[in-house]
Amino acid sequence: MNIVVCKDYEEMSLRAAHMVAAQVKEKPNSVLGLATGSTPEGLYADLIEMYKKGEVSFKNVTSVNLDEYYPIAPTNDQSYRYFMNTKFFDHVDIDKANTNVPDGTAADPVAESKRYEQLVTDLGGIDLQILGIGRNGHIGFNEPDTKLMLDTHVTALTESTIEANARFFASANDVPRKALTMGMGSIFKARKIIVMASGSSKKGAVSAMLERSVDTNFPATMLNFHPDVTLICTADVLD
Ligand code: F6R
């Protein structure tokens, strides 16, 4: 795993933005795997700035997001579709028809998971995947468990994740209990992965990942198997 240590959140975001822009310049029709959450917000803001300055175009890019709550409407301001539209897609020249987020309104979430997995396969896999890391080591919504799923699937959120994400909702009771998420196999199809982590709350998760042993009860440790992972983190994560 390559490690890039940054002095603060701003530098972490900019370093990641430069890597994404380089990917898109090299391959304008790249498939980008995208994440939501607090961690990549600065990355999206920086990419918007770069786009406005004419430094990068997303015109031919296709995106696939890692996950979505279930059930949730795309118009709900806590949905990941809403997050992506308002924090990134609405501000750049990406064709919305080429942006993909699992459908939190699907009547049959199992069928939706299959459709999404097939979509990633049909796209030929992901060129560059952005990941955040959960405090409990989750990747996407692949929560700690004795078994990890390879393909996109419906999952129950753990209490720790519900509690961590409650900050975005009126109360923990309002956090959907389920999610649709790419599996570890879907994520591992990405040719290149960037994991971003900032702040001392991610210390435990990152140090477990860097111990270089693999534990399904800490999904991020699986990233040690992937041949091209770059961790971009703030210095306090490694203190
Ligand atoms: C979001 C996702 C999650 C987050 C993780 C960290 O699409 O898949 O795994 O990356 O929960 O969230 P933040 O960045 O809010 O700390």
mmCIF file of C-alpha atoms and ligand atoms in Angstrom:
data_model
loop_
_atom_site.group_PDB
_atom_site.id
_atom_site.type_symbol
_atom_site.label_atom_id
_atom_site.label_comp_id
_atom_site.label_asym_id
_atom_site.label_seq_id
_atom_site.Cartn_x
_atom_site.Cartn_y
_atom_site.Cartn_z
ATOM 1 C CA MET A 1 0.000 0.000 0.000
ATOM 2 C CA ASN A 2 1.332 3.432 -0.946
ATOM 3 C CA ILE A 3 0.912 5.986 1.831
ATOM 4 C CA VAL A 4 0.652 9.732 1.306
ATOM 5 C CA VAL A 5 0.668 11.692 4.568
ATOM 6 C CA CYS A 6 -0.813 15.183 4.421
ATOM 7 C CA LYS A 7 -0.654 17.991 6.927
ATOM 8 C CA ASP A 8 -4.393 18.613 6.946
ATOM 9 C CA TYR A 9 -7.768 17.845 5.368
ATOM 10 C CA GLU A 10 -7.259 20.458 2.630
ATOM 11 C CA GLU A 11 -4.008 18.902 1.477
ATOM 12 C CA MET A 12 -5.508 15.404 1.618
ATOM 13 C CA SER A 13 -8.436 16.526 -0.550
ATOM 14 C CA LEU A 14 -6.193 18.258 -3.073
ATOM 15 C CA ARG A 15 -3.794 15.309 -3.376
ATOM 16 C CA ALA A 16 -6.747 13.012 -4.076
ATOM 17 C CA ALA A 17 -8.244 15.519 -6.542
ATOM 18 C CA HIS A 18 -4.971 15.623 -8.487
ATOM 19 C CA MET A 19 -4.955 11.830 -8.720
ATOM 20 C CA VAL A 20 -8.556 11.750 -9.961
ATOM 21 C CA ALA A 21 -7.877 14.532 -12.488
ATOM 22 C CA ALA A 22 -4.751 12.727 -13.725
ATOM 23 C CA GLN A 23 -6.793 9.556 -14.220
ATOM 24 C CA VAL A 24 -9.467 11.401 -16.214
ATOM 25 C CA LYS A 25 -6.900 13.252 -18.331
ATOM 26 C CA GLU A 26 -5.138 10.011 -19.161
ATOM 27 C CA LYS A 27 -8.412 8.204 -19.906
ATOM 28 C CA PRO A 28 -11.283 10.645 -20.551
ATOM 29 C CA ASN A 29 -13.872 7.849 -20.525
ATOM 30 C CA SER A 30 -12.721 6.518 -17.165
ATOM 31 C CA VAL A 31 -15.087 4.667 -14.874
ATOM 32 C CA LEU A 32 -14.791 6.334 -11.475
ATOM 33 C CA GLY A 33 -15.962 4.559 -8.342
ATOM 34 C CA LEU A 34 -17.185 7.191 -5.916
ATOM 35 C CA ALA A 35 -17.892 7.379 -2.200
ATOM 36 C CA THR A 36 -19.986 9.686 -0.043
ATOM 37 C CA GLY A 37 -19.531 10.721 3.595
ATOM 38 C CA SER A 38 -17.585 13.591 5.128
ATOM 39 C CA THR A 39 -14.174 12.440 3.953
ATOM 40 C CA PRO A 40 -14.438 13.028 0.170
ATOM 41 C CA GLU A 41 -16.414 16.307 0.336
ATOM 42 C CA GLY A 42 -13.249 18.387 -0.059
ATOM 43 C CA LEU A 43 -12.114 16.195 -2.941
ATOM 44 C CA TYR A 44 -15.358 16.899 -4.819
ATOM 45 C CA ALA A 45 -15.088 20.630 -4.064
ATOM 46 C CA ASP A 46 -11.536 20.661 -5.451
ATOM 47 C CA LEU A 47 -12.578 18.757 -8.585
ATOM 48 C CA ILE A 48 -15.354 21.311 -9.148
ATOM 49 C CA GLU A 49 -12.768 24.118 -8.884
ATOM 50 C CA MET A 50 -10.464 22.343 -11.330
ATOM 51 C CA TYR A 51 -13.369 21.877 -13.724
ATOM 52 C CA LYS A 52 -14.312 25.568 -13.490
ATOM 53 C CA LYS A 53 -10.721 26.524 -14.309
ATOM 54 C CA GLY A 54 -10.858 24.275 -17.374
ATOM 55 C CA GLU A 55 -8.274 21.887 -15.951
ATOM 56 C CA VAL A 56 -10.435 18.767 -16.159
ATOM 57 C CA SER A 57 -13.620 17.621 -17.874
ATOM 58 C CA PHE A 58 -15.928 14.802 -16.801
ATOM 59 C CA LYS A 59 -17.863 14.832 -20.072
ATOM 60 C CA ASN A 60 -17.000 11.256 -20.961
ATOM 61 C CA VAL A 61 -16.691 9.855 -17.459
ATOM 62 C CA THR A 62 -19.003 7.198 -16.053
ATOM 63 C CA SER A 63 -19.401 6.976 -12.299
ATOM 64 C CA VAL A 64 -20.577 4.206 -10.025
ATOM 65 C CA ASN A 65 -21.162 4.936 -6.380
ATOM 66 C CA LEU A 66 -20.342 2.418 -3.732
ATOM 67 C CA ASP A 67 -23.582 2.383 -1.849
ATOM 68 C CA GLU A 68 -26.961 3.818 -0.941
ATOM 69 C CA TYR A 69 -29.215 3.554 2.070
ATOM 70 C CA TYR A 70 -32.248 1.305 1.727
ATOM 71 C CA PRO A 71 -34.986 2.272 1.549
ATOM 72 C CA ILE A 72 -34.504 5.923 0.691
ATOM 73 C CA ALA A 73 -35.778 8.268 -2.022
ATOM 74 C CA PRO A 74 -33.240 10.090 -4.221
ATOM 75 C CA THR A 75 -34.925 13.358 -3.228
ATOM 76 C CA ASN A 76 -34.238 12.719 0.471
ATOM 77 C CA ASP A 77 -31.389 15.066 1.359
ATOM 78 C CA GLN A 78 -29.660 12.245 3.240
ATOM 79 C CA SER A 79 -29.655 9.899 0.276
ATOM 80 C CA TYR A 80 -26.321 9.279 -1.377
ATOM 81 C CA ARG A 81 -27.848 10.144 -4.777
ATOM 82 C CA TYR A 82 -28.781 13.574 -3.390
ATOM 83 C CA PHE A 83 -25.284 13.965 -1.893
ATOM 84 C CA MET A 84 -23.595 13.193 -5.193
ATOM 85 C CA ASN A 85 -25.853 15.481 -7.218
ATOM 86 C CA THR A 86 -25.526 18.443 -4.908
ATOM 87 C CA LYS A 87 -21.871 18.072 -3.959
ATOM 88 C CA PHE A 88 -20.448 17.077 -7.314
ATOM 89 C CA PHE A 89 -22.513 16.130 -10.358
ATOM 90 C CA ASP A 90 -24.609 19.330 -10.512
ATOM 91 C CA HIS A 91 -21.435 21.431 -10.714
ATOM 92 C CA VAL A 92 -19.438 19.659 -13.430
ATOM 93 C CA ASP A 93 -20.042 18.548 -17.008
ATOM 94 C CA ILE A 94 -20.622 14.863 -16.253
ATOM 95 C CA ASP A 95 -23.658 13.437 -18.095
ATOM 96 C CA LYS A 96 -26.100 12.518 -15.307
ATOM 97 C CA ALA A 97 -27.226 9.543 -17.398
ATOM 98 C CA ASN A 98 -23.713 8.164 -16.871
ATOM 99 C CA THR A 99 -23.821 8.499 -13.079
ATOM 100 C CA ASN A 100 -24.899 5.440 -11.143
ATOM 101 C CA VAL A 101 -25.962 5.031 -7.530
ATOM 102 C CA PRO A 102 -27.800 1.922 -6.283
ATOM 103 C CA ASP A 103 -31.549 2.589 -6.349
ATOM 104 C CA GLY A 104 -32.781 3.067 -2.801
ATOM 105 C CA THR A 105 -36.384 2.928 -4.031
ATOM 106 C CA ALA A 106 -36.134 -0.433 -5.819
ATOM 107 C CA ALA A 107 -39.097 -2.666 -4.966
ATOM 108 C CA ASP A 108 -36.812 -5.690 -5.026
ATOM 109 C CA PRO A 109 -33.452 -4.804 -3.431
ATOM 110 C CA VAL A 110 -31.960 -8.203 -4.260
ATOM 111 C CA ALA A 111 -32.757 -7.746 -7.963
ATOM 112 C CA GLU A 112 -31.394 -4.190 -7.768
ATOM 113 C CA SER A 113 -28.157 -5.519 -6.263
ATOM 114 C CA LYS A 114 -27.818 -8.009 -9.129
ATOM 115 C CA ARG A 115 -28.500 -5.281 -11.692
ATOM 116 C CA TYR A 116 -25.864 -3.055 -10.107
ATOM 117 C CA GLU A 117 -23.241 -5.790 -9.984
ATOM 118 C CA GLN A 118 -23.884 -6.566 -13.658
ATOM 119 C CA LEU A 119 -23.578 -2.877 -14.473
ATOM 120 C CA VAL A 120 -20.114 -2.706 -12.902
ATOM 121 C CA THR A 121 -19.123 -5.822 -14.841
ATOM 122 C CA ASP A 122 -20.563 -4.465 -18.105
ATOM 123 C CA LEU A 123 -18.630 -1.233 -17.624
ATOM 124 C CA GLY A 124 -15.476 -3.335 -17.597
ATOM 125 C CA GLY A 125 -14.776 -2.649 -13.945
ATOM 126 C CA ILE A 126 -13.716 0.533 -12.225
ATOM 127 C CA ASP A 127 -10.578 2.431 -13.262
ATOM 128 C CA LEU A 128 -10.200 4.394 -10.038
ATOM 129 C CA GLN A 129 -12.154 3.793 -6.841
ATOM 130 C CA ILE A 130 -12.385 6.370 -4.052
ATOM 131 C CA LEU A 131 -12.955 4.916 -0.599
ATOM 132 C CA GLY A 132 -13.493 6.296 2.872
ATOM 133 C CA ILE A 133 -13.089 4.037 5.875
ATOM 134 C CA GLY A 134 -15.590 3.438 8.653
ATOM 135 C CA ARG A 135 -14.445 3.703 12.260
ATOM 136 C CA ASN A 136 -15.302 0.004 12.524
ATOM 137 C CA GLY A 137 -13.247 -0.750 9.421
ATOM 138 C CA HIS A 138 -16.146 -0.941 6.992
ATOM 139 C CA ILE A 139 -15.547 -0.296 3.311
ATOM 140 C CA GLY A 140 -18.615 0.844 1.412
ATOM 141 C CA PHE A 141 -21.223 -0.735 3.670
ATOM 142 C CA ASN A 142 -19.330 -4.001 3.961
ATOM 143 C CA GLU A 143 -19.687 -4.227 7.699
ATOM 144 C CA PRO A 144 -17.484 -6.375 9.969
ATOM 145 C CA ASP A 145 -18.640 -9.993 9.845
ATOM 146 C CA THR A 146 -17.349 -13.528 9.784
ATOM 147 C CA LYS A 147 -18.237 -13.625 6.074
ATOM 148 C CA LEU A 148 -17.839 -10.812 3.565
ATOM 149 C CA MET A 149 -19.868 -10.758 0.367
ATOM 150 C CA LEU A 150 -18.160 -10.470 -2.999
ATOM 151 C CA ASP A 151 -21.017 -8.954 -4.992
ATOM 152 C CA THR A 152 -23.344 -5.999 -4.557
ATOM 153 C CA HIS A 153 -25.881 -6.911 -1.889
ATOM 154 C CA VAL A 154 -28.401 -5.704 0.680
ATOM 155 C CA THR A 155 -26.896 -5.347 4.107
ATOM 156 C CA ALA A 156 -27.979 -4.407 7.610
ATOM 157 C CA LEU A 157 -26.060 -1.479 9.070
ATOM 158 C CA THR A 158 -24.315 -2.109 12.370
ATOM 159 C CA GLU A 159 -25.192 -0.090 15.456
ATOM 160 C CA SER A 160 -21.768 1.568 15.237
ATOM 161 C CA THR A 161 -22.446 2.790 11.693
ATOM 162 C CA ILE A 162 -25.990 3.925 12.545
ATOM 163 C CA GLU A 163 -24.542 5.890 15.437
ATOM 164 C CA ALA A 164 -21.710 7.350 13.320
ATOM 165 C CA ASN A 165 -24.132 8.429 10.565
ATOM 166 C CA ALA A 166 -26.829 9.727 12.920
ATOM 167 C CA ARG A 167 -25.088 13.112 12.820
ATOM 168 C CA PHE A 168 -26.581 13.685 9.378
ATOM 169 C CA PHE A 169 -30.147 12.756 10.403
ATOM 170 C CA ALA A 170 -32.609 14.292 12.862
ATOM 171 C CA SER A 171 -31.938 11.324 15.175
ATOM 172 C CA ALA A 172 -30.397 7.852 15.126
ATOM 173 C CA ASN A 173 -33.945 6.482 14.703
ATOM 174 C CA ASP A 174 -34.158 8.156 11.313
ATOM 175 C CA VAL A 175 -31.072 6.402 9.901
ATOM 176 C CA PRO A 176 -32.221 3.655 7.497
ATOM 177 C CA ARG A 177 -31.335 0.246 8.912
ATOM 178 C CA LYS A 178 -30.275 -1.230 5.603
ATOM 179 C CA ALA A 179 -28.164 -0.323 2.615
ATOM 180 C CA LEU A 180 -27.279 -1.554 -0.853
ATOM 181 C CA THR A 181 -23.541 -1.815 -1.219
ATOM 182 C CA MET A 182 -20.977 -3.054 -3.663
ATOM 183 C CA GLY A 183 -19.313 -6.125 -2.236
ATOM 184 C CA MET A 184 -15.621 -6.566 -1.595
ATOM 185 C CA GLY A 185 -15.325 -8.341 -4.959
ATOM 186 C CA SER A 186 -16.968 -5.468 -6.849
ATOM 187 C CA ILE A 187 -14.587 -3.044 -5.148
ATOM 188 C CA PHE A 188 -11.575 -5.252 -5.785
ATOM 189 C CA LYS A 189 -12.299 -5.196 -9.515
ATOM 190 C CA ALA A 190 -11.136 -1.567 -9.427
ATOM 191 C CA ARG A 191 -7.749 -1.252 -11.097
ATOM 192 C CA LYS A 192 -6.654 1.476 -8.707
ATOM 193 C CA ILE A 193 -7.961 2.415 -5.267
ATOM 194 C CA ILE A 194 -7.521 5.569 -3.204
ATOM 195 C CA VAL A 195 -8.468 5.286 0.478
ATOM 196 C CA MET A 196 -8.908 8.617 2.209
ATOM 197 C CA ALA A 197 -8.857 9.087 5.979
ATOM 198 C CA SER A 198 -8.711 12.194 8.091
ATOM 199 C CA GLY A 199 -8.874 12.946 11.798
ATOM 200 C CA SER A 200 -8.034 11.049 14.948
ATOM 201 C CA SER A 201 -11.378 9.165 14.908
ATOM 202 C CA LYS A 202 -9.936 7.117 12.023
ATOM 203 C CA LYS A 203 -6.713 6.227 13.843
ATOM 204 C CA GLY A 204 -7.855 2.786 14.999
ATOM 205 C CA ALA A 205 -9.270 1.883 11.591
ATOM 206 C CA VAL A 206 -6.157 2.933 9.700
ATOM 207 C CA SER A 207 -3.698 1.322 12.091
ATOM 208 C CA ALA A 208 -5.614 -1.975 11.878
ATOM 209 C CA MET A 209 -5.436 -1.728 8.083
ATOM 210 C CA LEU A 210 -1.711 -1.047 8.133
ATOM 211 C CA GLU A 211 -0.937 -3.988 10.421
ATOM 212 C CA ARG A 212 -0.965 -6.096 7.275
ATOM 213 C CA SER A 213 -3.001 -8.959 8.660
ATOM 214 C CA VAL A 214 -6.395 -9.724 7.188
ATOM 215 C CA ASP A 215 -9.595 -10.045 9.200
ATOM 216 C CA THR A 216 -13.157 -10.101 7.842
ATOM 217 C CA ASN A 217 -14.181 -8.462 11.109
ATOM 218 C CA PHE A 218 -12.240 -5.484 9.897
ATOM 219 C CA PRO A 219 -13.056 -5.286 6.164
ATOM 220 C CA ALA A 220 -10.503 -2.538 5.417
ATOM 221 C CA THR A 221 -7.720 -5.026 6.146
ATOM 222 C CA MET A 222 -8.706 -6.841 2.937
ATOM 223 C CA LEU A 223 -7.279 -3.896 1.009
ATOM 224 C CA ASN A 224 -3.854 -5.345 1.738
ATOM 225 C CA PHE A 225 -4.627 -7.900 -0.977
ATOM 226 C CA HIS A 226 -5.156 -5.300 -3.678
ATOM 227 C CA PRO A 227 -2.106 -4.491 -5.829
ATOM 228 C CA ASP A 228 -2.721 -0.761 -6.282
ATOM 229 C CA VAL A 229 -3.996 1.012 -3.186
ATOM 230 C CA THR A 230 -2.937 4.484 -2.101
ATOM 231 C CA LEU A 231 -3.842 5.678 1.375
ATOM 232 C CA ILE A 232 -4.062 9.471 1.482
ATOM 233 C CA CYS A 233 -4.443 10.547 5.078
ATOM 234 C CA THR A 234 -3.820 13.386 7.475
ATOM 235 C CA ALA A 235 -0.856 13.093 9.839
ATOM 236 C CA ASP A 236 -3.063 12.815 12.958
ATOM 237 C CA VAL A 237 -4.441 9.513 11.644
ATOM 238 C CA LEU A 238 -0.991 7.979 12.047
ATOM 239 C CA ASP A 239 0.021 9.610 15.382
HETATM 240 C C1 F6R B 1 -19.760 6.087 1.818
HETATM 241 C C2 F6R B 1 -19.188 4.837 2.294
HETATM 242 C C3 F6R B 1 -18.702 4.695 3.689
HETATM 243 C C4 F6R B 1 -17.851 5.856 4.187
HETATM 244 C C5 F6R B 1 -17.404 5.638 5.616
HETATM 245 C C6 F6R B 1 -16.654 6.831 6.161
HETATM 246 O O1 F6R B 1 -20.144 5.970 0.465
HETATM 247 O O2 F6R B 1 -19.137 3.907 1.569
HETATM 248 O O3 F6R B 1 -17.960 3.503 3.779
HETATM 249 O O4 F6R B 1 -16.738 6.010 3.340
HETATM 250 O O5 F6R B 1 -18.513 5.397 6.417
HETATM 251 O O6 F6R B 1 -17.538 7.908 6.269
HETATM 252 P P1 F6R B 1 -17.028 9.366 6.608
HETATM 253 O O7 F6R B 1 -16.226 9.824 5.439
HETATM 254 O O8 F6R B 1 -18.279 10.185 6.759
HETATM 255 O O9 F6R B 1 -16.224 9.275 7.839
#
